[in-house]
mmCIF file of C-alpha atoms and ligand atoms in Angstrom:
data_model
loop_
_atom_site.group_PDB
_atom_site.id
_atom_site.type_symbol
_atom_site.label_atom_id
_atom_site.label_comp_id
_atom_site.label_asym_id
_atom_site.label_seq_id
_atom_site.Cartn_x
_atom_site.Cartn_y
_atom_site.Cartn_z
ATOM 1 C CA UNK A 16 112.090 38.428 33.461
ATOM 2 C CA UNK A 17 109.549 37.196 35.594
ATOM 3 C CA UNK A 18 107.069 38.724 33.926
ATOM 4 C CA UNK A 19 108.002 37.444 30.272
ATOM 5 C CA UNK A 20 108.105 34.298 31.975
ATOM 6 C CA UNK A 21 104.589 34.706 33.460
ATOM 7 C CA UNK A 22 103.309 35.706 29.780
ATOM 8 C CA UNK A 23 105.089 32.568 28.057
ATOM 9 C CA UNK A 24 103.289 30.298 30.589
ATOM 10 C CA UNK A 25 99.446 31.881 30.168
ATOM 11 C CA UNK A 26 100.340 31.299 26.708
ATOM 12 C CA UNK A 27 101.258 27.836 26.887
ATOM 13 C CA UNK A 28 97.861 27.712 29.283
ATOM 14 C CA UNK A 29 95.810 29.418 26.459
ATOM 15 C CA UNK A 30 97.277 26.835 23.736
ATOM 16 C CA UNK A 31 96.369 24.185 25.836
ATOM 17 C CA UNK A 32 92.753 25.206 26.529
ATOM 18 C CA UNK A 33 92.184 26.324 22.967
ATOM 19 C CA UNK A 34 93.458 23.153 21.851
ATOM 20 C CA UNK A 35 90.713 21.274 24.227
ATOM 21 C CA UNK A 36 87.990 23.695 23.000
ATOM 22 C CA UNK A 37 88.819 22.778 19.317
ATOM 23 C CA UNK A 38 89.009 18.928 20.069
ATOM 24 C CA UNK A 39 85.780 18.980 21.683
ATOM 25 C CA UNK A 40 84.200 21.220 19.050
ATOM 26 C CA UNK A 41 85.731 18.904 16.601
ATOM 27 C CA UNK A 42 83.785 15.729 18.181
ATOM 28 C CA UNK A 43 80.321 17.514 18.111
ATOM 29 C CA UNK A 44 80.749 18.391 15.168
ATOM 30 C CA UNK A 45 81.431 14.605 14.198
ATOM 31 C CA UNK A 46 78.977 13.559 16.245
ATOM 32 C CA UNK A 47 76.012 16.314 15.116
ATOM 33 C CA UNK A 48 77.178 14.517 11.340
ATOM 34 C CA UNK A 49 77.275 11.110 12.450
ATOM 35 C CA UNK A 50 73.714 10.865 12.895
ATOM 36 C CA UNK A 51 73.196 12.144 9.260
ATOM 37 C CA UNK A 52 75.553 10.457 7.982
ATOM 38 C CA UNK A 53 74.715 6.682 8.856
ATOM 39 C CA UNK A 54 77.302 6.548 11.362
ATOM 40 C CA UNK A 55 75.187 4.798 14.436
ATOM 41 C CA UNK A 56 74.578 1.755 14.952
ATOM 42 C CA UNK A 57 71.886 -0.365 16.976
ATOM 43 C CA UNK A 58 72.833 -2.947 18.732
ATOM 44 C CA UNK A 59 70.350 -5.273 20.927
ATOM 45 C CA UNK A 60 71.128 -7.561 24.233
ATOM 46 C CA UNK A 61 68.639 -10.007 25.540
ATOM 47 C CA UNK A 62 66.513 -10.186 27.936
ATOM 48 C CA UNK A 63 65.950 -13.797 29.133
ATOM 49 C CA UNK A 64 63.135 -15.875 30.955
ATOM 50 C CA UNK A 65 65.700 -16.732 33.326
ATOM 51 C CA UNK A 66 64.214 -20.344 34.344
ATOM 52 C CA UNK A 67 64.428 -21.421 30.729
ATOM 53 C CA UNK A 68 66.933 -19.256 29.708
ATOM 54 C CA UNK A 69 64.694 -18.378 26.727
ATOM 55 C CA UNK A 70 64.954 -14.979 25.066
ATOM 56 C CA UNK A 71 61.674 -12.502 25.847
ATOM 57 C CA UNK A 72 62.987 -9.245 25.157
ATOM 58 C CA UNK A 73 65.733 -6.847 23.780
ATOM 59 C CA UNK A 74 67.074 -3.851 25.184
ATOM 60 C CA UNK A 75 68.417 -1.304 22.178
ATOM 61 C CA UNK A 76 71.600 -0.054 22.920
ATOM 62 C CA UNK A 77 73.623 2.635 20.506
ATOM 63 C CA UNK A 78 76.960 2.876 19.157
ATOM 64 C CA UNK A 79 78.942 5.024 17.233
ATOM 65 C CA UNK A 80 80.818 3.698 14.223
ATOM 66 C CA UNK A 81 83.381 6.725 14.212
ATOM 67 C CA UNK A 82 85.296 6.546 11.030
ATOM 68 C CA UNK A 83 87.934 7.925 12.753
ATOM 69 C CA UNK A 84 88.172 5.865 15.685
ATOM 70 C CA UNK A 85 86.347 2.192 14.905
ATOM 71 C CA UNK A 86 83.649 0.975 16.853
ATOM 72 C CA UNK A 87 82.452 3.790 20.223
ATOM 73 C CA UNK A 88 80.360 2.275 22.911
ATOM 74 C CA UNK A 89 77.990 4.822 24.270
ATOM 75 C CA UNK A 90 80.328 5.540 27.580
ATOM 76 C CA UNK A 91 82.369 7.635 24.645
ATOM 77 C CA UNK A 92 79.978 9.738 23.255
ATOM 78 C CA UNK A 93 76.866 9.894 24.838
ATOM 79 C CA UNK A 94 78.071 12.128 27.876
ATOM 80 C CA UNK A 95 78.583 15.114 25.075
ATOM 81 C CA UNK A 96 75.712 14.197 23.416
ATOM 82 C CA UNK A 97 73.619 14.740 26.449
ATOM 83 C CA UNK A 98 75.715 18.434 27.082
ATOM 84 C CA UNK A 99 74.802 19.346 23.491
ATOM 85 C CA UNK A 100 71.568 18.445 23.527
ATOM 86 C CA UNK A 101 72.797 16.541 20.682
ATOM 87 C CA UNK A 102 71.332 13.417 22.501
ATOM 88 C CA UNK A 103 67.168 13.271 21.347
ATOM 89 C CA UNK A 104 68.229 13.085 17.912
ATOM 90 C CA UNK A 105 69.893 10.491 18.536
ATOM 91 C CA UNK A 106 67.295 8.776 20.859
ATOM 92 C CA UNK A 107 64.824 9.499 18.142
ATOM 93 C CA UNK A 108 67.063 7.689 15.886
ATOM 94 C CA UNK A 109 67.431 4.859 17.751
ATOM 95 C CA UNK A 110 63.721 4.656 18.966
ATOM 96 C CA UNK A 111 62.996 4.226 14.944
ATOM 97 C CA UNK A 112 65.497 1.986 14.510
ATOM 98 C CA UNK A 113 65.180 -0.238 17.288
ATOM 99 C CA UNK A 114 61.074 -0.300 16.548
ATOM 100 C CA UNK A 115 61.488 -1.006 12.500
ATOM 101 C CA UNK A 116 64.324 -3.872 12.935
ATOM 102 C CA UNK A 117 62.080 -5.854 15.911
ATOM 103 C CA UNK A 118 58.780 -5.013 13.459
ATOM 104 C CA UNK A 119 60.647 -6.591 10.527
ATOM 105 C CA UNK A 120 62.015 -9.401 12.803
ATOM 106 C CA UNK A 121 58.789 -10.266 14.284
ATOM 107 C CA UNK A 122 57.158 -10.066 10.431
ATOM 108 C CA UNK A 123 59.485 -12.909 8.854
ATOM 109 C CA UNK A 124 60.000 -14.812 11.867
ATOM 110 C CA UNK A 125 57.577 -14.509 14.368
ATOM 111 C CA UNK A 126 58.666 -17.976 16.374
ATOM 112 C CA UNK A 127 62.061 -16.651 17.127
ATOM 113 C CA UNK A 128 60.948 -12.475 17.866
ATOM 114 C CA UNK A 129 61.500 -11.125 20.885
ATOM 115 C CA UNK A 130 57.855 -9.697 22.725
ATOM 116 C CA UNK A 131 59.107 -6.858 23.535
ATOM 117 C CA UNK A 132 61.639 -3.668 22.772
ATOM 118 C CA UNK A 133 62.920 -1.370 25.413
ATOM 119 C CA UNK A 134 64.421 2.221 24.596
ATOM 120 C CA UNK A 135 66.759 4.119 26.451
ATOM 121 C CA UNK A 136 65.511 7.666 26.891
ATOM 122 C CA UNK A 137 68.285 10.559 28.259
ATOM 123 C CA UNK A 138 66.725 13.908 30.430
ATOM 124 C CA UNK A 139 66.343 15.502 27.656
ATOM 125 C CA UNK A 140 63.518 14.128 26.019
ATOM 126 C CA UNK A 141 60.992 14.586 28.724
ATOM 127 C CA UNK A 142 61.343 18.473 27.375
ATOM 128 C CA UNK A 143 60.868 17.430 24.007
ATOM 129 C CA UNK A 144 57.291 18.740 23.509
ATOM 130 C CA UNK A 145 56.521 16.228 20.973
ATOM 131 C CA UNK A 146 57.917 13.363 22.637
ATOM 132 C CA UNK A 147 54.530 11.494 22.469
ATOM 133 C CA UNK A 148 53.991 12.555 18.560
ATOM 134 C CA UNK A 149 57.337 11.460 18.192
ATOM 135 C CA UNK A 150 56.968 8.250 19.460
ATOM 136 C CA UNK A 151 53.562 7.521 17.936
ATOM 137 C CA UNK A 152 54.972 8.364 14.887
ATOM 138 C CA UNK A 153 57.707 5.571 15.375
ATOM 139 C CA UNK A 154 55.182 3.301 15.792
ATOM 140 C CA UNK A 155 52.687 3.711 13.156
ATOM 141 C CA UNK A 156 55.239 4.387 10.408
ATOM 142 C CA UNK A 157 56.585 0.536 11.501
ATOM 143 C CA UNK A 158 54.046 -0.853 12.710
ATOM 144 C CA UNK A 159 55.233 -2.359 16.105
ATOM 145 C CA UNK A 160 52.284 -2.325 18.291
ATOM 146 C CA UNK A 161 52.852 -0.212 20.774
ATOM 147 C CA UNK A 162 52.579 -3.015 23.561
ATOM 148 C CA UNK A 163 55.702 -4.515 22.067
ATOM 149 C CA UNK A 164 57.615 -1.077 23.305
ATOM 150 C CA UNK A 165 59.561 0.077 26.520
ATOM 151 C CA UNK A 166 60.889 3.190 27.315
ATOM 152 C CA UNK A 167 63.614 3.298 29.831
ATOM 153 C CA UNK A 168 64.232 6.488 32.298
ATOM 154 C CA UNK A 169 66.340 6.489 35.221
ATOM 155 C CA UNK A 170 65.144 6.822 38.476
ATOM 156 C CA UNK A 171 67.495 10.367 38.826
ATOM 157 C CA UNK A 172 65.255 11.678 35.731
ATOM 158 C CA UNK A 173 62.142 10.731 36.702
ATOM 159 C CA UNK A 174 62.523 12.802 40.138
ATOM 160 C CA UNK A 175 62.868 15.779 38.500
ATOM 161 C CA UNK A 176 59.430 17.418 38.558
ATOM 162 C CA UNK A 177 57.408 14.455 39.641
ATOM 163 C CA UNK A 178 53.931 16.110 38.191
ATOM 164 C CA UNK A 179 55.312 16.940 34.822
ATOM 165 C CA UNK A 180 57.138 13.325 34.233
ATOM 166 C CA UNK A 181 54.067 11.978 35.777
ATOM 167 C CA UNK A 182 51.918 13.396 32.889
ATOM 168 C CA UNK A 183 54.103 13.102 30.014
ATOM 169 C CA UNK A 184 54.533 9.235 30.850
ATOM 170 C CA UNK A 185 50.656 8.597 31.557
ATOM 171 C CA UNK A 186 50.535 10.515 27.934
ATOM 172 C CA UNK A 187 52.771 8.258 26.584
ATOM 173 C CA UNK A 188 51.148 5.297 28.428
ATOM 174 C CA UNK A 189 47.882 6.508 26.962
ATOM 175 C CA UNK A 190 49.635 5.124 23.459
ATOM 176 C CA UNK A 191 49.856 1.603 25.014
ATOM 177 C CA UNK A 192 53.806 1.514 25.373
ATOM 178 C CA UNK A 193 55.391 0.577 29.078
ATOM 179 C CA UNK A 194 57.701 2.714 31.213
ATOM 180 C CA UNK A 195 60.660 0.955 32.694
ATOM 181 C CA UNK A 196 62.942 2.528 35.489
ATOM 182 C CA UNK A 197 66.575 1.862 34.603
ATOM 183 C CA UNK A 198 69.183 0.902 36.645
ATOM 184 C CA UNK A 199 66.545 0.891 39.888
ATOM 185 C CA UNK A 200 68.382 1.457 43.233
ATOM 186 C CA UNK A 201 71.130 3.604 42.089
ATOM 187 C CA UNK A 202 69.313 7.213 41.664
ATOM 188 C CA UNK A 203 67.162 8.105 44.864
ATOM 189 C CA UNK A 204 66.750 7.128 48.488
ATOM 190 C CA UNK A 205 63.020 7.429 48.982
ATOM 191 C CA UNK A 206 60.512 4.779 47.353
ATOM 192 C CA UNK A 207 57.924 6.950 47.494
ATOM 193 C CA UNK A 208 57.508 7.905 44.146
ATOM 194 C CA UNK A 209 56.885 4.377 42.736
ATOM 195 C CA UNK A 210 53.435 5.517 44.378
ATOM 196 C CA UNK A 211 52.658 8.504 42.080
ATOM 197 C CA UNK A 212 54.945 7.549 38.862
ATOM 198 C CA UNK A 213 53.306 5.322 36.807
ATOM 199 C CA UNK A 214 56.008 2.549 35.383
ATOM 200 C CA UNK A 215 55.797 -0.884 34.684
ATOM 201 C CA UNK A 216 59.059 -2.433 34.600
ATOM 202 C CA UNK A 217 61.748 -2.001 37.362
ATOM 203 C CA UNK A 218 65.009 -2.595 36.191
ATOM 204 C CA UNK A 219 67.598 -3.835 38.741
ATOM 205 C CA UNK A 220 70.827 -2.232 38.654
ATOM 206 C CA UNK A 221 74.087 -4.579 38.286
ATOM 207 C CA UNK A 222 75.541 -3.365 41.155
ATOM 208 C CA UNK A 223 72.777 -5.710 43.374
ATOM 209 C CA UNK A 224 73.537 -8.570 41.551
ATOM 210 C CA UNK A 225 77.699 -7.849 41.960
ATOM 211 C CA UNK A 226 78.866 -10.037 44.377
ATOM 212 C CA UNK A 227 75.911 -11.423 45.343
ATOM 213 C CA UNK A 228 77.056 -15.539 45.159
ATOM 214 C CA UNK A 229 77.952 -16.379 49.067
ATOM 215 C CA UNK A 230 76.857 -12.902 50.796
ATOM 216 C CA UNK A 231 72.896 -13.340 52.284
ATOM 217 C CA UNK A 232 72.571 -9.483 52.754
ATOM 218 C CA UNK A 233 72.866 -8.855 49.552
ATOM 219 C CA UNK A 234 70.603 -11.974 48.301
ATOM 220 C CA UNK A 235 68.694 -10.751 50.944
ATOM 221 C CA UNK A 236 68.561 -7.023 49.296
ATOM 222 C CA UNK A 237 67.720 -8.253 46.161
ATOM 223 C CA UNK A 238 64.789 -11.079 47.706
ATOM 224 C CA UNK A 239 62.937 -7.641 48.774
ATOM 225 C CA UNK A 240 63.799 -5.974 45.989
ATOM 226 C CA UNK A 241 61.985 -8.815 44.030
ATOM 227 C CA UNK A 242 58.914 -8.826 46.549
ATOM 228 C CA UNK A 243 58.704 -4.748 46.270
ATOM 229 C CA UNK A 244 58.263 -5.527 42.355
ATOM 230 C CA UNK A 245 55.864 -8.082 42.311
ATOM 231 C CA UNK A 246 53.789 -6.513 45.455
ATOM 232 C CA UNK A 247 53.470 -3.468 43.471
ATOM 233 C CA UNK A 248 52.456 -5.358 40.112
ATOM 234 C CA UNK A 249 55.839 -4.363 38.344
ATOM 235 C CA UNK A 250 57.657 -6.622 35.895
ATOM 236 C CA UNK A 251 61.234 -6.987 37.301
ATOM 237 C CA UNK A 252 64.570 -7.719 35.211
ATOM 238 C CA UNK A 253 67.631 -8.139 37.285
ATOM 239 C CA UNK A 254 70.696 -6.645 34.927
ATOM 240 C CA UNK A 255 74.125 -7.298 35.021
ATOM 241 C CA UNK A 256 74.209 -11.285 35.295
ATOM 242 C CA UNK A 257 77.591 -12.158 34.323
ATOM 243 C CA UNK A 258 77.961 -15.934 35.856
ATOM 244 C CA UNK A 259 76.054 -19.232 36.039
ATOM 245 C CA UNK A 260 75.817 -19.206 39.454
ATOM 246 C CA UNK A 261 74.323 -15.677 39.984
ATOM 247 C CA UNK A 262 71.953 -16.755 37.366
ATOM 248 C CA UNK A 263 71.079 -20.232 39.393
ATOM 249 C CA UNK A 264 70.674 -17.960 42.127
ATOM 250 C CA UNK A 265 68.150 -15.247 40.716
ATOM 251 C CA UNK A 266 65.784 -18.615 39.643
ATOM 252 C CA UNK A 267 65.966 -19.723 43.278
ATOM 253 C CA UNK A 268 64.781 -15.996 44.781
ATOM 254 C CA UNK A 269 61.982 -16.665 42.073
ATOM 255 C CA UNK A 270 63.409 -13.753 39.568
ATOM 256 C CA UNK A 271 61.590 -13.949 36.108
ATOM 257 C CA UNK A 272 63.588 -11.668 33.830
ATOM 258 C CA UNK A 273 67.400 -11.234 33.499
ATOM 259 C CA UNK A 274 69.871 -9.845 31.377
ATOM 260 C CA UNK A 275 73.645 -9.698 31.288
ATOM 261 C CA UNK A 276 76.513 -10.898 29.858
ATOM 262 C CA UNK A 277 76.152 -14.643 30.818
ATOM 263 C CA UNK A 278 72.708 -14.564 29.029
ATOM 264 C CA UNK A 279 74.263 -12.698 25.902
ATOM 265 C CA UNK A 280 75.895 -9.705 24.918
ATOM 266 C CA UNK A 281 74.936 -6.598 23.147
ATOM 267 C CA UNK A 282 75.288 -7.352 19.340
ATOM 268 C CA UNK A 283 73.879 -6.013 15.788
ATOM 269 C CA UNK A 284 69.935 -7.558 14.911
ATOM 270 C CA UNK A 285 71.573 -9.942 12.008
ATOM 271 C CA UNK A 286 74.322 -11.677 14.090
ATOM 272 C CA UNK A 287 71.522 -12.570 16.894
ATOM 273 C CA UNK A 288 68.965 -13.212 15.041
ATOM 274 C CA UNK A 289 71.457 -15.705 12.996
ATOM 275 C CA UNK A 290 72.651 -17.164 16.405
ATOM 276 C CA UNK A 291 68.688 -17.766 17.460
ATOM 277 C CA UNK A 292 67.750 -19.650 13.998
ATOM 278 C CA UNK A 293 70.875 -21.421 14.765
ATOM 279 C CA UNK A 294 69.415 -22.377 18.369
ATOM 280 C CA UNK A 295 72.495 -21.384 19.726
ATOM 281 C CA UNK A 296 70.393 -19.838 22.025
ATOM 282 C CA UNK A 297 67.115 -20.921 23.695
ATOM 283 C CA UNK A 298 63.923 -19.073 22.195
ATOM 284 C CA UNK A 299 60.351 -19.438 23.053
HETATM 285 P P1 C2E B 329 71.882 0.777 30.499
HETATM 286 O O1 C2E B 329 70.676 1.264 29.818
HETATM 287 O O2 C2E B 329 71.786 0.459 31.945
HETATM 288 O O3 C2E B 329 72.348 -0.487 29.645
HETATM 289 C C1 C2E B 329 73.018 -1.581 30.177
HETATM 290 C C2 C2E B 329 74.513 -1.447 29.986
HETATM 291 O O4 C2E B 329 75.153 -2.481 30.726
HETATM 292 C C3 C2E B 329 74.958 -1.621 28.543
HETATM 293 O O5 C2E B 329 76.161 -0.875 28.365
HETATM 294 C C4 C2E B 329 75.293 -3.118 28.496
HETATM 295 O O6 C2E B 329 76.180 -3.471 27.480
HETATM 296 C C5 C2E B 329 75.922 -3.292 29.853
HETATM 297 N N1 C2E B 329 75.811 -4.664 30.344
HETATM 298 C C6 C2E B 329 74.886 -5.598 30.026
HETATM 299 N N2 C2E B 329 75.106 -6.749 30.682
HETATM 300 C C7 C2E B 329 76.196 -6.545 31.443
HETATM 301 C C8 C2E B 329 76.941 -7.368 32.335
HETATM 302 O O7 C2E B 329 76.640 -8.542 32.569
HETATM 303 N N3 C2E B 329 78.018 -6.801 32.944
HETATM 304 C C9 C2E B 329 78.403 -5.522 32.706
HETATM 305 N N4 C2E B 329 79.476 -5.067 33.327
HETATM 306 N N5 C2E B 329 77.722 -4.711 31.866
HETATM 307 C C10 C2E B 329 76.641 -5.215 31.242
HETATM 308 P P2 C2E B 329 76.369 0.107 27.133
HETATM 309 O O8 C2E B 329 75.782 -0.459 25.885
HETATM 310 O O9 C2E B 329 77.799 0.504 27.134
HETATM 311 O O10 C2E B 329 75.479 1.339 27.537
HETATM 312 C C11 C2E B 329 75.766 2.092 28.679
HETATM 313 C C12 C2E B 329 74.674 3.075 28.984
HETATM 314 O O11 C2E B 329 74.560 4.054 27.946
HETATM 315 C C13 C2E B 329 73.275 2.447 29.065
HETATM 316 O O12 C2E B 329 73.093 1.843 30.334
HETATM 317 C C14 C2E B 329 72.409 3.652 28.847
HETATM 318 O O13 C2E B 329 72.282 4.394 30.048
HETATM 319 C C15 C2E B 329 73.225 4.455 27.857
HETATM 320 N N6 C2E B 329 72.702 4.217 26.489
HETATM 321 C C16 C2E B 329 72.951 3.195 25.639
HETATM 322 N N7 C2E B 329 72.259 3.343 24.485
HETATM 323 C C17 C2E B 329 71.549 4.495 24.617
HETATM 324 C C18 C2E B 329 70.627 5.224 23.764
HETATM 325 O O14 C2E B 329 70.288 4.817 22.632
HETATM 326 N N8 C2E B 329 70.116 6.388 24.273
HETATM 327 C C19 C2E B 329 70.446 6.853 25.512
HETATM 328 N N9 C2E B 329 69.886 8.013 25.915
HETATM 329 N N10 C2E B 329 71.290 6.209 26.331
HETATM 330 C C20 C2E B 329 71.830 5.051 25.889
HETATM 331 MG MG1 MG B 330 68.795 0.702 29.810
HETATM 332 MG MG1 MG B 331 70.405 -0.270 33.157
HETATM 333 MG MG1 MG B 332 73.120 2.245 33.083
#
């Protein structure tokens, strides 16, 4: 008896996991079509001159219009994406997306364009061979000048084999487009690298700016952070503003460039561009 019972339970075990496997081969499979199919979506936050408030720069962010299950923020999908490898396809998607709508954007409105574009880039594509080709290629078939693009790494990627990222991003820097570190202060313990990486943008993570309003270490933290930036020549955004006051704060510390929540939300091109010609937000 204990034996048949044994048996029913591995079976009920096996069900189970076989079940998983097919759910999760199931989503790939949606997701590997969702990219062909039309299925993603780019959405773009602001970045903000955070004394005036005024709009510089967008970040491109991705989501997933699932048929199946409405809108997917990238929390849902991209960590399979990423385990596939499914995830430069749809980087490269998005890097040709994001370039062609702020090329079009800056062609019939130039007064309300944002200066700049910044990418997110996953692992994966710093062993894309092509990467550079690929990106040139995004370029010159839109025609953003390549000085109007970022391409955001984390600081956990850009450890990994310090002399090959180091000469795929002075390739790519070569092409006139800017390197930013994402979510800066989260990924590694030593600052040394910011000595033989070449980037341009450091990109503070939210958790510095999280309870920041009332506690002086952590203004403190983020003073020096600010000072590490501008000592090495770096353009800083803070990230993750959600309130007026941490945004009164950041202009008293003598931040430049913010972006959050308070400043505006991720959102598709039309419905911001609509809300800038309707000067419902500030604009150069
Ligand atoms: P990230 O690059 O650090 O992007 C910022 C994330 O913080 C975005 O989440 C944004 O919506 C959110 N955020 C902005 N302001 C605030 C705020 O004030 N408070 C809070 N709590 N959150 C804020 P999202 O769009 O869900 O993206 C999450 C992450 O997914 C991104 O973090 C990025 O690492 C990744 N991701 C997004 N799009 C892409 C993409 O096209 N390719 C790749 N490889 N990764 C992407
Ligand atoms: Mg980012
Ligand atoms: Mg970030
Ligand atoms: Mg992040």
């Amino acid at each position: 008896a204990a034996k048949a019972a044994g048996r029913a339970c591995y079976q009920v075990f096996e069900t189970r996991m076989h079940e998983q496997l097919l759910d999760r081969l199931d989503q790939e499979t949606r997701l590997r079509e969702a990219v062909h199919r039309g299925e993603l979506r780019l959405h773009l936050q602001p970045v903000v001159e955070i004394a005036t408030r005024q709009l510089r720069g967008v970040e491109a962010l991705v989501r997933w219009e699932d048929p199946e299950h409405g809108l997917q923020q990238p929390g849902a999908f991209i960590p399979l994406a990423e385990e596939t490898g499914l995830i430069t396809e749809i980087d490269r998607w998005m890097l040709t997306e994001a370039c062609r709508a702020v090329q079009e954007w800056r062609e019939s409105s130039p007064e309300t364009a944002p200066k700049w574009v910044s990418v997110n880039l996953s692992a994966a594509n710093l062993e894309v061979p092509d990467l550079t080709d690929r990106v040139a290629y995004s370029l010159s078939s839109t025609g953003l000048p390549p000085e109007c693009l970022v391409l955001e790494l984390t600081e956990t990627v850009l450890m990994r084999d310090i002399a090959v990222t180091s000469e795929r991003l002075d390739e790519l820097r070569e092409l006139g487009v800017r390197i930013a570190i994402d979510d800066f202060g989260t990924g590694y313990s030593s600052l040394g690298y910011l000595r033989d990486i070449p980037v341009d943008v450091l990109k503070v993570d939210r958790s510095f700016i999280t309870g920041i309003v009332g506690n002086e270490r952590q203004q403190e933290l983020v003073s020096a952070v600010l000072q590490l930036g501008t000592t090495l020549g770096l353009k800083v955004v803070v990230e993750g503003v959600e309130t007026e006051e941490q945004a009164d704060l950041l202009v008293e510390m003598g931040d430049r460039f913010a972006q959050g929540y308070h400043l505006g939300r991720p959102e598709p091109v039309a419905s911001l561009r609509a809300r800038l010609a309707a000067d419902s937000i500030a604009v150069t």
